[in-house]
Amino acid sequence: MEFSKQSHCVYYARYHLVFCTKYRRKILKHGLGAYIQVLLKAVTRQYPDIAVYEINTDEDHVHLLVSIPPKMSVSHAVNIFKSNSARAMRKRFSFLNKMYYDEGVGVWSPGYFVSTVGVNEEIIRKYIEHQGAEDGGQVKLVL
């Protein structure tokens, strides 16, 4: 297990994110699906505290496995991914401007799915339950 560090914390905070195209339009085919993966990975250049571990697309949605630092909200990270990628996609693929003709309508649907990914809950429960039970500094429970 790989932990991340900041000046005052050590963390393991991984999330499964899913967000969909506006109106569930199937635009993430062929080159656009590959391009969106490049765009989403590029977010880490501007935000080095965000780590992208996996990305995959279907025709109308994106799955990401990411690490987001505790100082940043999940909704803020999702906003970063969506806004940066939508702007670049509209710039490169002009057909999106026709498909989403209204300036106020983005490429992405406003909602998203998020799920935490971490250490098995049962392991954490046992670890907490056995705190203070170690004998002479010897750990009885192996994580």
PDB file of C-alpha atoms in Angstrom:
ATOM      1  CA  MET A   1       0.000   0.000   0.000  1.00  0.00           C
ATOM      2  CA  GLU A   2       1.403   3.353  -1.032  1.00  0.00           C
ATOM      3  CA  PHE A   3       0.789   6.335   1.243  1.00  0.00           C
ATOM      4  CA  SER A   4       0.875   9.949   0.119  1.00  0.00           C
ATOM      5  CA  LYS A   5       2.338  12.725   2.236  1.00  0.00           C
ATOM      6  CA  GLN A   6       1.742  16.414   2.698  1.00  0.00           C
ATOM      7  CA  SER A   7       3.332  18.772   5.192  1.00  0.00           C
ATOM      8  CA  HIS A   8       1.065  17.765   8.098  1.00  0.00           C
ATOM      9  CA  CYS A   9      -0.568  14.508   7.071  1.00  0.00           C
ATOM     10  CA  VAL A  10      -0.044  11.080   5.612  1.00  0.00           C
ATOM     11  CA  TYR A  11      -2.990   9.641   3.736  1.00  0.00           C
ATOM     12  CA  TYR A  12      -4.373   6.913   1.545  1.00  0.00           C
ATOM     13  CA  ALA A  13      -7.499   8.395  -0.022  1.00  0.00           C
ATOM     14  CA  ARG A  14      -8.514   6.727  -3.266  1.00  0.00           C
ATOM     15  CA  TYR A  15     -11.793   7.217  -5.040  1.00  0.00           C
ATOM     16  CA  HIS A  16     -13.681   5.617  -7.888  1.00  0.00           C
ATOM     17  CA  LEU A  17     -15.255   8.439  -9.910  1.00  0.00           C
ATOM     18  CA  VAL A  18     -17.764   8.114 -12.729  1.00  0.00           C
ATOM     19  CA  PHE A  19     -19.197  10.980 -14.712  1.00  0.00           C
ATOM     20  CA  CYS A  20     -21.378  10.972 -17.800  1.00  0.00           C
ATOM     21  CA  THR A  21     -21.701  13.038 -20.920  1.00  0.00           C
ATOM     22  CA  LYS A  22     -24.528  15.549 -21.053  1.00  0.00           C
ATOM     23  CA  TYR A  23     -27.763  13.899 -22.182  1.00  0.00           C
ATOM     24  CA  ARG A  24     -25.825  10.585 -22.140  1.00  0.00           C
ATOM     25  CA  ARG A  25     -24.742  11.258 -25.711  1.00  0.00           C
ATOM     26  CA  LYS A  26     -22.358   8.615 -27.002  1.00  0.00           C
ATOM     27  CA  ILE A  27     -19.498  10.919 -27.971  1.00  0.00           C
ATOM     28  CA  LEU A  28     -16.565   9.113 -26.347  1.00  0.00           C
ATOM     29  CA  LYS A  29     -15.925   6.811 -29.291  1.00  0.00           C
ATOM     30  CA  HIS A  30     -12.684   6.139 -31.112  1.00  0.00           C
ATOM     31  CA  GLY A  31     -10.247   9.063 -30.917  1.00  0.00           C
ATOM     32  CA  LEU A  32     -12.286  11.168 -28.508  1.00  0.00           C
ATOM     33  CA  GLY A  33     -12.280   8.388 -25.905  1.00  0.00           C
ATOM     34  CA  ALA A  34      -8.493   8.116 -26.135  1.00  0.00           C
ATOM     35  CA  TYR A  35      -8.092  11.901 -26.119  1.00  0.00           C
ATOM     36  CA  ILE A  36     -10.173  12.295 -22.947  1.00  0.00           C
ATOM     37  CA  GLN A  37      -7.871   9.831 -21.184  1.00  0.00           C
ATOM     38  CA  VAL A  38      -4.863  11.962 -22.117  1.00  0.00           C
ATOM     39  CA  LEU A  39      -6.640  15.127 -20.941  1.00  0.00           C
ATOM     40  CA  LEU A  40      -7.619  13.642 -17.586  1.00  0.00           C
ATOM     41  CA  LYS A  41      -4.083  12.372 -16.915  1.00  0.00           C
ATOM     42  CA  ALA A  42      -2.728  15.833 -17.805  1.00  0.00           C
ATOM     43  CA  VAL A  43      -4.661  17.354 -14.882  1.00  0.00           C
ATOM     44  CA  THR A  44      -1.924  16.047 -12.585  1.00  0.00           C
ATOM     45  CA  ARG A  45       0.581  18.465 -14.136  1.00  0.00           C
ATOM     46  CA  GLN A  46      -1.390  21.438 -12.793  1.00  0.00           C
ATOM     47  CA  TYR A  47      -2.503  19.613  -9.643  1.00  0.00           C
ATOM     48  CA  PRO A  48       0.364  17.329  -8.574  1.00  0.00           C
ATOM     49  CA  ASP A  49      -1.436  16.323  -5.354  1.00  0.00           C
ATOM     50  CA  ILE A  50      -4.058  14.532  -7.466  1.00  0.00           C
ATOM     51  CA  ALA A  51      -2.946  11.132  -8.742  1.00  0.00           C
ATOM     52  CA  VAL A  52      -4.692   9.258 -11.540  1.00  0.00           C
ATOM     53  CA  TYR A  53      -4.190   5.487 -11.376  1.00  0.00           C
ATOM     54  CA  GLU A  54      -6.711   4.168 -13.898  1.00  0.00           C
ATOM     55  CA  ILE A  55      -8.960   5.667 -16.564  1.00  0.00           C
ATOM     56  CA  ASN A  56     -11.371   4.002 -18.922  1.00  0.00           C
ATOM     57  CA  THR A  57     -14.236   5.247 -21.021  1.00  0.00           C
ATOM     58  CA  ASP A  58     -17.430   3.877 -22.407  1.00  0.00           C
ATOM     59  CA  GLU A  59     -19.309   5.712 -25.132  1.00  0.00           C
ATOM     60  CA  ASP A  60     -21.124   7.971 -22.678  1.00  0.00           C
ATOM     61  CA  HIS A  61     -19.193   7.923 -19.390  1.00  0.00           C
ATOM     62  CA  VAL A  62     -15.729   7.878 -17.818  1.00  0.00           C
ATOM     63  CA  HIS A  63     -14.391   5.792 -14.918  1.00  0.00           C
ATOM     64  CA  LEU A  64     -11.395   7.016 -12.911  1.00  0.00           C
ATOM     65  CA  LEU A  65      -9.430   5.636  -9.993  1.00  0.00           C
ATOM     66  CA  VAL A  66      -7.809   8.647  -8.348  1.00  0.00           C
ATOM     67  CA  SER A  67      -6.161   9.813  -5.157  1.00  0.00           C
ATOM     68  CA  ILE A  68      -7.371  13.181  -3.901  1.00  0.00           C
ATOM     69  CA  PRO A  69      -5.608  14.896  -0.995  1.00  0.00           C
ATOM     70  CA  PRO A  70      -7.629  15.498   2.191  1.00  0.00           C
ATOM     71  CA  LYS A  71      -7.302  19.273   1.799  1.00  0.00           C
ATOM     72  CA  MET A  72      -9.289  19.113  -1.455  1.00  0.00           C
ATOM     73  CA  SER A  73     -12.950  18.166  -1.649  1.00  0.00           C
ATOM     74  CA  VAL A  74     -14.006  15.424  -4.024  1.00  0.00           C
ATOM     75  CA  SER A  75     -16.469  17.786  -5.714  1.00  0.00           C
ATOM     76  CA  HIS A  76     -13.656  20.269  -6.380  1.00  0.00           C
ATOM     77  CA  ALA A  77     -11.496  17.549  -7.951  1.00  0.00           C
ATOM     78  CA  VAL A  78     -14.406  16.397 -10.139  1.00  0.00           C
ATOM     79  CA  ASN A  79     -14.960  20.013 -11.202  1.00  0.00           C
ATOM     80  CA  ILE A  80     -11.286  20.276 -12.171  1.00  0.00           C
ATOM     81  CA  PHE A  81     -11.466  17.104 -14.269  1.00  0.00           C
ATOM     82  CA  LYS A  82     -14.711  18.097 -15.969  1.00  0.00           C
ATOM     83  CA  SER A  83     -13.949  21.759 -16.693  1.00  0.00           C
ATOM     84  CA  ASN A  84     -10.414  21.199 -17.988  1.00  0.00           C
ATOM     85  CA  SER A  85     -11.416  18.305 -20.227  1.00  0.00           C
ATOM     86  CA  ALA A  86     -14.608  19.940 -21.566  1.00  0.00           C
ATOM     87  CA  ARG A  87     -12.772  23.099 -22.552  1.00  0.00           C
ATOM     88  CA  ALA A  88     -10.068  21.165 -24.405  1.00  0.00           C
ATOM     89  CA  MET A  89     -12.559  18.805 -26.082  1.00  0.00           C
ATOM     90  CA  ARG A  90     -14.691  21.677 -27.406  1.00  0.00           C
ATOM     91  CA  LYS A  91     -11.592  23.411 -28.708  1.00  0.00           C
ATOM     92  CA  ARG A  92     -10.265  20.355 -30.541  1.00  0.00           C
ATOM     93  CA  PHE A  93     -13.529  18.752 -31.720  1.00  0.00           C
ATOM     94  CA  SER A  94     -15.749  21.392 -33.330  1.00  0.00           C
ATOM     95  CA  PHE A  95     -18.687  18.999 -33.737  1.00  0.00           C
ATOM     96  CA  LEU A  96     -19.200  19.263 -29.960  1.00  0.00           C
ATOM     97  CA  ASN A  97     -20.011  22.950 -30.356  1.00  0.00           C
ATOM     98  CA  LYS A  98     -22.838  21.971 -32.723  1.00  0.00           C
ATOM     99  CA  MET A  99     -24.005  19.085 -30.559  1.00  0.00           C
ATOM    100  CA  TYR A 100     -23.969  21.232 -27.404  1.00  0.00           C
ATOM    101  CA  TYR A 101     -24.889  24.488 -29.110  1.00  0.00           C
ATOM    102  CA  ASP A 102     -25.795  26.483 -26.012  1.00  0.00           C
ATOM    103  CA  GLU A 103     -22.738  28.092 -24.372  1.00  0.00           C
ATOM    104  CA  GLY A 104     -24.174  27.328 -20.932  1.00  0.00           C
ATOM    105  CA  VAL A 105     -24.474  23.621 -21.681  1.00  0.00           C
ATOM    106  CA  GLY A 106     -21.313  21.734 -20.895  1.00  0.00           C
ATOM    107  CA  VAL A 107     -20.101  18.457 -22.323  1.00  0.00           C
ATOM    108  CA  TRP A 108     -20.523  16.696 -18.973  1.00  0.00           C
ATOM    109  CA  SER A 109     -23.666  16.003 -17.013  1.00  0.00           C
ATOM    110  CA  PRO A 110     -23.699  17.955 -13.724  1.00  0.00           C
ATOM    111  CA  GLY A 111     -23.786  14.856 -11.510  1.00  0.00           C
ATOM    112  CA  TYR A 112     -21.206  12.202 -10.733  1.00  0.00           C
ATOM    113  CA  PHE A 113     -20.741   8.967  -8.807  1.00  0.00           C
ATOM    114  CA  VAL A 114     -18.062   8.593  -6.136  1.00  0.00           C
ATOM    115  CA  SER A 115     -17.051   5.641  -4.017  1.00  0.00           C
ATOM    116  CA  THR A 116     -14.143   5.338  -1.627  1.00  0.00           C
ATOM    117  CA  VAL A 117     -11.577   2.660  -2.257  1.00  0.00           C
ATOM    118  CA  GLY A 118      -9.413   1.691   0.651  1.00  0.00           C
ATOM    119  CA  VAL A 119      -8.345  -0.871   3.134  1.00  0.00           C
ATOM    120  CA  ASN A 120     -10.867  -3.590   3.851  1.00  0.00           C
ATOM    121  CA  GLU A 121     -13.306  -2.392   6.549  1.00  0.00           C
ATOM    122  CA  GLU A 122     -12.935  -5.615   8.537  1.00  0.00           C
ATOM    123  CA  ILE A 123      -9.154  -5.135   8.755  1.00  0.00           C
ATOM    124  CA  ILE A 124      -9.651  -1.581  10.063  1.00  0.00           C
ATOM    125  CA  ARG A 125     -12.212  -2.775  12.633  1.00  0.00           C
ATOM    126  CA  LYS A 126      -9.792  -5.425  13.927  1.00  0.00           C
ATOM    127  CA  TYR A 127      -6.911  -2.952  13.966  1.00  0.00           C
ATOM    128  CA  ILE A 128      -8.929  -0.459  16.049  1.00  0.00           C
ATOM    129  CA  GLU A 129     -10.273  -3.212  18.296  1.00  0.00           C
ATOM    130  CA  HIS A 130      -6.748  -4.408  19.103  1.00  0.00           C
ATOM    131  CA  GLN A 131      -5.218  -0.980  19.780  1.00  0.00           C
ATOM    132  CA  GLY A 132      -3.479  -0.960  23.137  1.00  0.00           C
ATOM    133  CA  ALA A 133      -3.386  -4.777  23.214  1.00  0.00           C
ATOM    134  CA  GLU A 134       0.119  -5.027  21.800  1.00  0.00           C
ATOM    135  CA  ASP A 135       2.633  -6.555  24.161  1.00  0.00           C
ATOM    136  CA  GLY A 136       5.953  -4.781  24.428  1.00  0.00           C
ATOM    137  CA  GLY A 137       5.554  -3.070  21.069  1.00  0.00           C
ATOM    138  CA  GLN A 138       4.984  -6.342  19.203  1.00  0.00           C
ATOM    139  CA  VAL A 139       2.112  -6.060  16.803  1.00  0.00           C
ATOM    140  CA  LYS A 140      -0.203  -9.060  16.988  1.00  0.00           C
ATOM    141  CA  LEU A 141      -2.368  -8.082  14.024  1.00  0.00           C
ATOM    142  CA  VAL A 142      -0.735  -8.036  10.638  1.00  0.00           C
ATOM    143  CA  LEU A 143      -2.242  -5.634   8.098  1.00  0.00           C
TER     144      LEU A 143
END
